[in-house]
Amino acid sequence: MTTLAAPAPALAPRRAWLADLPVLLVAVVWGGSYLAAKGITTTHTVIAVLVLRFALVLPVLVIAGWSRLRALSAAQLRGAGALGLVLGGIFLLETYGVVHTSATNAGLIISLTMIFTPLAESAVRRTAPSPAFLGAAAVSVAGVVLLTQGAGFTAPGLGDLLILGAALARTLHVLLMARIKAVQDADPLSLTTVQLGSAVLVFAVLATLPGTGSSPWAAAADFGVAQWAGLAFLSVFCTLFAFFVQMWAVRRTSPSRVSLLLGTEPLWAAAAGIAIGGEHLGAVGAAGVVLVLAGTAWGRRAVA
């Protein structure tokens, strides 16, 4: 069995924070994506919104990085294309899941990525995760549970299972970015462009099939100013910025460290709900915030 690429060397504390902050910003915008997605997506517009979300940024990327894009080798194109297929699966599972379940359940279940990633990484390396990391992850997950219990955790349904699948797909994507040797030294912007192009192709093909809901053009025609603003947020920040940062950060830290920082996503989802959606946190939710922050800080030190 082949192993993961050698982990990045340990960084000095200041340099570690410089690598961590962009990843933390990804968690912030992804936290806000639940509210944005719910504002513009219905059961019948999932595929249409995904086509629009990705297609908005793709032409800009192609034009801006055309010379570097042409320099990619066939192996690099194949590797980035494979990552794009996984990326497409993540968004299909996550978007359909959010439509079919509550934001509470989605936030709790997707956070399991920070458990799946180090366990999968350890399985590939045939090593055991450190007790400190497992303890930090447990504290973080306990915090997520407390944070999301205000709305109640209902019995698992279709949407919950789809979000669970998205968490597993996220883990696969993070590991593959560190594992596929062909993409290790390639230009990150070009690789991101190929990934998004591959995902758009998947969504465009699905949009032509009967029974997949409204066409992208019909959905776009029904959008108002607020819907277009939400779509722009999802496209520019939650898609382009987020995956460029992931590909940049995984080369400088480790898949487990990236996953742990992204595991604060439910915290930022709650913050967006309070500040924009008018939700309120009680004492239990506040305790969850403390545990998520403490677990993340502990885990960062454990995988440094």
mmCIF file of C-alpha atoms in Angstrom:
data_model
loop_
_atom_site.group_PDB
_atom_site.id
_atom_site.type_symbol
_atom_site.label_atom_id
_atom_site.label_comp_id
_atom_site.label_asym_id
_atom_site.label_seq_id
_atom_site.Cartn_x
_atom_site.Cartn_y
_atom_site.Cartn_z
ATOM 1 C CA MET A 1 0.000 0.000 0.000
ATOM 2 C CA THR A 2 1.350 3.411 -0.938
ATOM 3 C CA THR A 3 1.620 5.995 1.796
ATOM 4 C CA LEU A 4 0.741 9.629 2.065
ATOM 5 C CA ALA A 5 3.304 12.175 0.983
ATOM 6 C CA ALA A 6 5.706 13.061 3.768
ATOM 7 C CA PRO A 7 4.137 15.603 6.129
ATOM 8 C CA ALA A 8 5.289 19.191 5.959
ATOM 9 C CA PRO A 9 8.051 20.059 8.441
ATOM 10 C CA ALA A 10 6.973 21.612 11.713
ATOM 11 C CA LEU A 11 6.603 25.384 11.494
ATOM 12 C CA ALA A 12 7.699 28.000 13.993
ATOM 13 C CA PRO A 13 4.731 29.335 16.022
ATOM 14 C CA ARG A 14 4.490 32.597 14.064
ATOM 15 C CA ARG A 15 4.734 30.873 10.676
ATOM 16 C CA ALA A 16 2.220 28.254 11.842
ATOM 17 C CA TRP A 17 -0.298 30.982 12.570
ATOM 18 C CA LEU A 18 0.311 32.533 9.148
ATOM 19 C CA ALA A 19 -0.543 29.159 7.605
ATOM 20 C CA ASP A 20 -3.505 28.597 9.924
ATOM 21 C CA LEU A 21 -5.288 31.944 9.588
ATOM 22 C CA PRO A 22 -6.367 31.532 5.933
ATOM 23 C CA VAL A 23 -7.723 28.057 6.770
ATOM 24 C CA LEU A 24 -9.629 29.553 9.713
ATOM 25 C CA LEU A 25 -11.114 32.146 7.359
ATOM 26 C CA VAL A 26 -12.314 29.275 5.174
ATOM 27 C CA ALA A 27 -14.126 27.849 8.206
ATOM 28 C CA VAL A 28 -15.738 31.267 8.759
ATOM 29 C CA VAL A 29 -17.082 31.603 5.215
ATOM 30 C CA TRP A 30 -18.159 27.970 5.128
ATOM 31 C CA GLY A 31 -20.043 28.588 8.363
ATOM 32 C CA GLY A 32 -21.916 31.395 6.626
ATOM 33 C CA SER A 33 -22.597 29.206 3.599
ATOM 34 C CA TYR A 34 -25.410 27.308 5.348
ATOM 35 C CA LEU A 35 -27.446 30.472 5.741
ATOM 36 C CA ALA A 36 -26.605 31.630 2.208
ATOM 37 C CA ALA A 37 -27.438 28.271 0.614
ATOM 38 C CA LYS A 38 -30.742 27.986 2.419
ATOM 39 C CA GLY A 39 -31.656 31.455 1.176
ATOM 40 C CA ILE A 40 -31.265 30.595 -2.513
ATOM 41 C CA THR A 41 -31.717 26.812 -2.824
ATOM 42 C CA THR A 42 -34.771 24.554 -2.868
ATOM 43 C CA THR A 43 -35.164 20.862 -3.584
ATOM 44 C CA HIS A 44 -35.776 21.639 -7.262
ATOM 45 C CA THR A 45 -32.863 24.084 -7.734
ATOM 46 C CA VAL A 46 -29.903 22.252 -6.154
ATOM 47 C CA ILE A 47 -28.247 21.279 -9.444
ATOM 48 C CA ALA A 48 -29.022 24.644 -11.021
ATOM 49 C CA VAL A 49 -27.494 26.574 -8.123
ATOM 50 C CA LEU A 50 -24.383 24.376 -8.176
ATOM 51 C CA VAL A 51 -23.901 25.003 -11.920
ATOM 52 C CA LEU A 52 -24.244 28.758 -11.398
ATOM 53 C CA ARG A 53 -22.076 28.759 -8.281
ATOM 54 C CA PHE A 54 -19.124 27.157 -10.008
ATOM 55 C CA ALA A 55 -19.581 28.623 -13.478
ATOM 56 C CA LEU A 56 -19.458 32.204 -12.169
ATOM 57 C CA VAL A 57 -15.820 31.948 -11.122
ATOM 58 C CA LEU A 58 -14.492 29.497 -13.719
ATOM 59 C CA PRO A 59 -14.082 31.917 -16.684
ATOM 60 C CA VAL A 60 -12.188 34.387 -14.500
ATOM 61 C CA LEU A 61 -9.815 31.656 -13.351
ATOM 62 C CA VAL A 62 -9.223 30.399 -16.872
ATOM 63 C CA ILE A 63 -8.421 33.873 -18.216
ATOM 64 C CA ALA A 64 -6.255 34.896 -15.260
ATOM 65 C CA GLY A 65 -4.165 31.724 -15.261
ATOM 66 C CA TRP A 66 -4.250 30.652 -18.897
ATOM 67 C CA SER A 67 -0.475 30.448 -19.408
ATOM 68 C CA ARG A 68 0.052 28.407 -16.230
ATOM 69 C CA LEU A 69 -2.968 26.265 -17.037
ATOM 70 C CA ARG A 70 -1.485 25.313 -20.395
ATOM 71 C CA ALA A 71 1.758 24.331 -18.650
ATOM 72 C CA LEU A 72 0.094 21.529 -16.654
ATOM 73 C CA SER A 73 1.187 18.047 -17.645
ATOM 74 C CA ALA A 74 -1.250 15.289 -18.570
ATOM 75 C CA ALA A 75 -0.656 13.644 -15.180
ATOM 76 C CA GLN A 76 -1.388 16.896 -13.361
ATOM 77 C CA LEU A 77 -4.583 17.375 -15.364
ATOM 78 C CA ARG A 78 -5.704 13.859 -14.507
ATOM 79 C CA GLY A 79 -4.924 14.358 -10.815
ATOM 80 C CA ALA A 80 -6.740 17.684 -10.617
ATOM 81 C CA GLY A 81 -9.651 16.255 -12.597
ATOM 82 C CA ALA A 82 -9.981 13.393 -10.124
ATOM 83 C CA LEU A 83 -9.971 15.880 -7.234
ATOM 84 C CA GLY A 84 -12.692 17.800 -9.068
ATOM 85 C CA LEU A 85 -14.900 14.725 -9.254
ATOM 86 C CA VAL A 86 -14.591 14.299 -5.496
ATOM 87 C CA LEU A 87 -15.291 17.997 -5.070
ATOM 88 C CA GLY A 88 -18.433 17.664 -7.129
ATOM 89 C CA GLY A 89 -19.571 14.768 -4.962
ATOM 90 C CA ILE A 90 -18.983 16.815 -1.811
ATOM 91 C CA PHE A 91 -21.213 19.626 -2.987
ATOM 92 C CA LEU A 92 -23.941 17.364 -4.280
ATOM 93 C CA LEU A 93 -24.137 15.497 -0.980
ATOM 94 C CA GLU A 94 -23.810 18.621 1.149
ATOM 95 C CA THR A 95 -26.311 20.765 -0.761
ATOM 96 C CA TYR A 96 -28.977 18.083 -1.021
ATOM 97 C CA GLY A 97 -28.315 17.236 2.625
ATOM 98 C CA VAL A 98 -28.790 20.826 3.822
ATOM 99 C CA VAL A 99 -32.058 21.044 1.882
ATOM 100 C CA HIS A 100 -33.357 17.836 3.492
ATOM 101 C CA THR A 101 -32.234 18.313 7.085
ATOM 102 C CA SER A 102 -31.900 21.033 9.699
ATOM 103 C CA ALA A 103 -28.912 23.357 9.943
ATOM 104 C CA THR A 104 -28.350 21.934 13.450
ATOM 105 C CA ASN A 105 -27.977 18.386 12.217
ATOM 106 C CA ALA A 106 -25.880 19.472 9.229
ATOM 107 C CA GLY A 107 -23.473 21.462 11.393
ATOM 108 C CA LEU A 108 -23.022 18.603 13.840
ATOM 109 C CA ILE A 109 -22.580 15.807 11.300
ATOM 110 C CA ILE A 110 -20.241 17.665 8.920
ATOM 111 C CA SER A 111 -17.911 18.387 11.841
ATOM 112 C CA LEU A 112 -17.129 14.666 11.988
ATOM 113 C CA THR A 113 -14.666 15.372 9.158
ATOM 114 C CA MET A 114 -12.130 16.365 11.823
ATOM 115 C CA ILE A 115 -12.458 12.860 13.290
ATOM 116 C CA PHE A 116 -12.499 10.970 9.978
ATOM 117 C CA THR A 117 -9.418 12.707 8.533
ATOM 118 C CA PRO A 118 -6.799 11.844 11.192
ATOM 119 C CA LEU A 119 -8.221 8.334 11.493
ATOM 120 C CA ALA A 120 -8.016 7.813 7.712
ATOM 121 C CA GLU A 121 -4.555 9.388 7.585
ATOM 122 C CA SER A 122 -3.367 7.092 10.371
ATOM 123 C CA ALA A 123 -4.867 4.057 8.635
ATOM 124 C CA VAL A 124 -2.988 4.878 5.433
ATOM 125 C CA ARG A 125 0.238 5.480 7.323
ATOM 126 C CA ARG A 126 -0.412 2.439 9.563
ATOM 127 C CA THR A 127 0.144 4.544 12.659
ATOM 128 C CA ALA A 128 -2.091 5.441 15.594
ATOM 129 C CA PRO A 129 -3.322 9.024 16.125
ATOM 130 C CA SER A 130 -1.764 10.636 19.175
ATOM 131 C CA PRO A 131 -3.843 10.521 22.367
ATOM 132 C CA ALA A 132 -3.593 14.315 22.542
ATOM 133 C CA PHE A 133 -5.146 14.738 19.102
ATOM 134 C CA LEU A 134 -7.921 12.260 19.852
ATOM 135 C CA GLY A 135 -8.626 14.078 23.110
ATOM 136 C CA ALA A 136 -8.710 17.450 21.333
ATOM 137 C CA ALA A 137 -11.039 16.107 18.670
ATOM 138 C CA ALA A 138 -13.342 14.640 21.312
ATOM 139 C CA VAL A 139 -13.501 17.974 23.128
ATOM 140 C CA SER A 140 -14.262 19.791 19.871
ATOM 141 C CA VAL A 141 -17.019 17.364 18.912
ATOM 142 C CA ALA A 142 -18.495 17.594 22.414
ATOM 143 C CA GLY A 143 -18.524 21.356 21.959
ATOM 144 C CA VAL A 144 -20.300 21.030 18.611
ATOM 145 C CA VAL A 145 -22.916 18.800 20.223
ATOM 146 C CA LEU A 146 -23.596 21.369 22.966
ATOM 147 C CA LEU A 147 -23.526 24.215 20.457
ATOM 148 C CA THR A 148 -26.140 22.610 18.221
ATOM 149 C CA GLN A 149 -28.473 21.151 20.828
ATOM 150 C CA GLY A 150 -30.475 24.335 21.169
ATOM 151 C CA ALA A 151 -32.621 23.353 18.183
ATOM 152 C CA GLY A 152 -32.616 19.668 19.135
ATOM 153 C CA PHE A 153 -31.040 16.725 17.369
ATOM 154 C CA THR A 154 -33.730 14.772 15.530
ATOM 155 C CA ALA A 155 -33.592 11.147 14.449
ATOM 156 C CA PRO A 156 -31.276 10.656 11.449
ATOM 157 C CA GLY A 157 -33.041 10.920 8.100
ATOM 158 C CA LEU A 158 -32.101 11.126 4.427
ATOM 159 C CA GLY A 159 -30.547 14.562 4.793
ATOM 160 C CA ASP A 160 -28.472 13.454 7.786
ATOM 161 C CA LEU A 161 -27.087 10.498 5.847
ATOM 162 C CA LEU A 162 -26.245 12.743 2.890
ATOM 163 C CA ILE A 163 -24.333 15.134 5.172
ATOM 164 C CA LEU A 164 -22.483 12.152 6.665
ATOM 165 C CA GLY A 165 -21.495 11.172 3.135
ATOM 166 C CA ALA A 166 -20.292 14.743 2.542
ATOM 167 C CA ALA A 167 -18.108 14.555 5.658
ATOM 168 C CA LEU A 168 -16.518 11.350 4.369
ATOM 169 C CA ALA A 169 -16.025 12.917 0.926
ATOM 170 C CA ARG A 170 -14.381 15.974 2.493
ATOM 171 C CA THR A 171 -11.952 13.671 4.262
ATOM 172 C CA LEU A 172 -11.153 11.921 0.990
ATOM 173 C CA HIS A 173 -10.561 15.235 -0.771
ATOM 174 C CA VAL A 174 -8.128 16.524 1.888
ATOM 175 C CA LEU A 175 -6.181 13.256 1.888
ATOM 176 C CA LEU A 176 -6.013 13.058 -1.909
ATOM 177 C CA MET A 177 -4.579 16.572 -2.117
ATOM 178 C CA ALA A 178 -1.650 15.326 -0.029
ATOM 179 C CA ARG A 179 -1.509 11.882 -1.646
ATOM 180 C CA ILE A 180 -1.623 12.475 -5.435
ATOM 181 C CA LYS A 181 2.024 13.036 -6.319
ATOM 182 C CA ALA A 182 1.285 14.548 -9.728
ATOM 183 C CA VAL A 183 -0.307 17.648 -8.174
ATOM 184 C CA GLN A 184 2.275 18.264 -5.467
ATOM 185 C CA ASP A 185 4.470 20.721 -7.385
ATOM 186 C CA ALA A 186 1.911 22.146 -9.792
ATOM 187 C CA ASP A 187 0.558 25.683 -9.721
ATOM 188 C CA PRO A 188 -2.267 25.825 -7.111
ATOM 189 C CA LEU A 189 -4.405 28.259 -9.121
ATOM 190 C CA SER A 190 -4.275 26.038 -12.206
ATOM 191 C CA LEU A 191 -5.145 22.967 -10.159
ATOM 192 C CA THR A 192 -8.067 24.782 -8.576
ATOM 193 C CA THR A 193 -9.296 25.810 -12.041
ATOM 194 C CA VAL A 194 -9.202 22.226 -13.307
ATOM 195 C CA GLN A 195 -11.000 21.003 -10.175
ATOM 196 C CA LEU A 196 -13.791 23.521 -10.590
ATOM 197 C CA GLY A 197 -14.049 22.772 -14.298
ATOM 198 C CA SER A 198 -14.384 19.067 -13.566
ATOM 199 C CA ALA A 199 -17.099 19.741 -10.986
ATOM 200 C CA VAL A 200 -18.990 22.095 -13.336
ATOM 201 C CA LEU A 201 -18.947 19.390 -15.993
ATOM 202 C CA VAL A 202 -20.514 16.924 -13.555
ATOM 203 C CA PHE A 203 -23.238 19.401 -12.587
ATOM 204 C CA ALA A 204 -23.902 20.451 -16.202
ATOM 205 C CA VAL A 205 -24.388 16.826 -17.251
ATOM 206 C CA LEU A 206 -26.736 16.212 -14.325
ATOM 207 C CA ALA A 207 -28.694 19.370 -15.209
ATOM 208 C CA THR A 208 -29.545 17.884 -18.624
ATOM 209 C CA LEU A 209 -31.078 14.754 -17.123
ATOM 210 C CA PRO A 210 -34.841 14.584 -16.539
ATOM 211 C CA GLY A 211 -36.018 14.845 -12.962
ATOM 212 C CA THR A 212 -33.082 16.903 -11.670
ATOM 213 C CA GLY A 213 -35.085 20.102 -11.177
ATOM 214 C CA SER A 214 -34.994 23.551 -12.718
ATOM 215 C CA SER A 215 -32.441 24.454 -15.364
ATOM 216 C CA PRO A 216 -29.715 26.927 -14.404
ATOM 217 C CA TRP A 217 -31.257 29.527 -16.726
ATOM 218 C CA ALA A 218 -34.720 29.194 -15.208
ATOM 219 C CA ALA A 219 -33.325 29.416 -11.672
ATOM 220 C CA ALA A 220 -31.222 32.469 -12.558
ATOM 221 C CA ALA A 221 -34.238 34.210 -14.106
ATOM 222 C CA ASP A 222 -36.108 33.885 -10.798
ATOM 223 C CA PHE A 223 -33.257 35.321 -8.698
ATOM 224 C CA GLY A 224 -33.567 38.739 -7.099
ATOM 225 C CA VAL A 225 -30.810 40.964 -5.742
ATOM 226 C CA ALA A 226 -30.558 39.036 -2.465
ATOM 227 C CA GLN A 227 -30.309 35.691 -4.267
ATOM 228 C CA TRP A 228 -27.566 36.966 -6.581
ATOM 229 C CA ALA A 229 -25.674 38.347 -3.586
ATOM 230 C CA GLY A 230 -25.921 34.974 -1.865
ATOM 231 C CA LEU A 231 -24.757 33.195 -5.006
ATOM 232 C CA ALA A 232 -21.775 35.559 -5.335
ATOM 233 C CA PHE A 233 -20.808 34.834 -1.715
ATOM 234 C CA LEU A 234 -20.994 31.082 -2.338
ATOM 235 C CA SER A 235 -19.029 31.345 -5.591
ATOM 236 C CA VAL A 236 -16.215 33.727 -4.703
ATOM 237 C CA PHE A 237 -15.615 33.061 -1.013
ATOM 238 C CA CYS A 238 -17.005 29.600 -0.256
ATOM 239 C CA THR A 239 -15.742 28.023 -3.483
ATOM 240 C CA LEU A 240 -12.804 29.860 -5.060
ATOM 241 C CA PHE A 241 -11.142 31.205 -1.925
ATOM 242 C CA ALA A 242 -11.825 28.108 0.172
ATOM 243 C CA PHE A 243 -10.341 25.474 -2.096
ATOM 244 C CA PHE A 244 -7.371 27.578 -3.148
ATOM 245 C CA VAL A 245 -6.500 27.995 0.540
ATOM 246 C CA GLN A 246 -6.895 24.269 1.213
ATOM 247 C CA MET A 247 -4.501 23.322 -1.556
ATOM 248 C CA TRP A 248 -2.025 25.948 -0.341
ATOM 249 C CA ALA A 249 -2.287 25.036 3.346
ATOM 250 C CA VAL A 250 -2.116 21.240 3.071
ATOM 251 C CA ARG A 251 1.398 21.590 1.643
ATOM 252 C CA ARG A 252 2.547 23.648 4.607
ATOM 253 C CA THR A 253 0.910 21.849 7.537
ATOM 254 C CA SER A 254 -0.869 18.470 7.479
ATOM 255 C CA PRO A 255 -4.279 17.093 6.478
ATOM 256 C CA SER A 256 -5.171 16.587 10.148
ATOM 257 C CA ARG A 257 -4.289 20.158 11.092
ATOM 258 C CA VAL A 258 -6.269 21.586 8.163
ATOM 259 C CA SER A 259 -9.223 19.370 9.044
ATOM 260 C CA LEU A 260 -9.182 20.405 12.692
ATOM 261 C CA LEU A 261 -9.279 24.107 11.834
ATOM 262 C CA LEU A 262 -12.075 23.512 9.336
ATOM 263 C CA GLY A 263 -13.836 21.692 12.175
ATOM 264 C CA THR A 264 -14.685 25.087 13.710
ATOM 265 C CA GLU A 265 -17.155 25.595 10.851
ATOM 266 C CA PRO A 266 -20.237 24.873 13.031
ATOM 267 C CA LEU A 267 -19.102 27.609 15.434
ATOM 268 C CA TRP A 268 -19.122 30.167 12.626
ATOM 269 C CA ALA A 269 -22.426 28.811 11.320
ATOM 270 C CA ALA A 270 -23.914 29.582 14.746
ATOM 271 C CA ALA A 271 -22.331 33.044 14.712
ATOM 272 C CA ALA A 272 -23.899 33.764 11.311
ATOM 273 C CA GLY A 273 -27.238 32.517 12.576
ATOM 274 C CA ILE A 274 -27.083 34.812 15.605
ATOM 275 C CA ALA A 275 -25.810 37.903 13.805
ATOM 276 C CA ILE A 276 -27.857 37.577 10.607
ATOM 277 C CA GLY A 277 -30.535 34.936 11.172
ATOM 278 C CA GLY A 278 -31.694 36.178 14.588
ATOM 279 C CA GLU A 279 -30.938 32.939 16.447
ATOM 280 C CA HIS A 280 -30.010 32.907 20.141
ATOM 281 C CA LEU A 281 -27.548 30.835 22.200
ATOM 282 C CA GLY A 282 -28.332 29.719 25.724
ATOM 283 C CA ALA A 283 -25.904 28.636 28.427
ATOM 284 C CA VAL A 284 -25.456 25.206 26.838
ATOM 285 C CA GLY A 285 -24.604 26.743 23.480
ATOM 286 C CA ALA A 286 -22.112 29.127 25.084
ATOM 287 C CA ALA A 287 -20.420 26.169 26.776
ATOM 288 C CA GLY A 288 -20.192 24.518 23.373
ATOM 289 C CA VAL A 289 -18.432 27.580 21.951
ATOM 290 C CA VAL A 290 -15.817 27.377 24.706
ATOM 291 C CA LEU A 291 -15.231 23.661 24.114
ATOM 292 C CA VAL A 292 -14.882 24.065 20.332
ATOM 293 C CA LEU A 293 -12.320 26.831 20.752
ATOM 294 C CA ALA A 294 -10.427 24.949 23.477
ATOM 295 C CA GLY A 295 -10.417 21.692 21.520
ATOM 296 C CA THR A 296 -9.194 23.420 18.364
ATOM 297 C CA ALA A 297 -6.365 25.181 20.229
ATOM 298 C CA TRP A 298 -5.338 21.924 21.900
ATOM 299 C CA GLY A 299 -5.473 20.004 18.639
ATOM 300 C CA ARG A 300 -3.339 22.573 16.843
ATOM 301 C CA ARG A 301 -0.580 21.982 19.356
ATOM 302 C CA ALA A 302 -1.034 18.202 19.117
ATOM 303 C CA VAL A 303 -0.439 18.097 15.358
ATOM 304 C CA ALA A 304 2.098 20.938 15.138
#
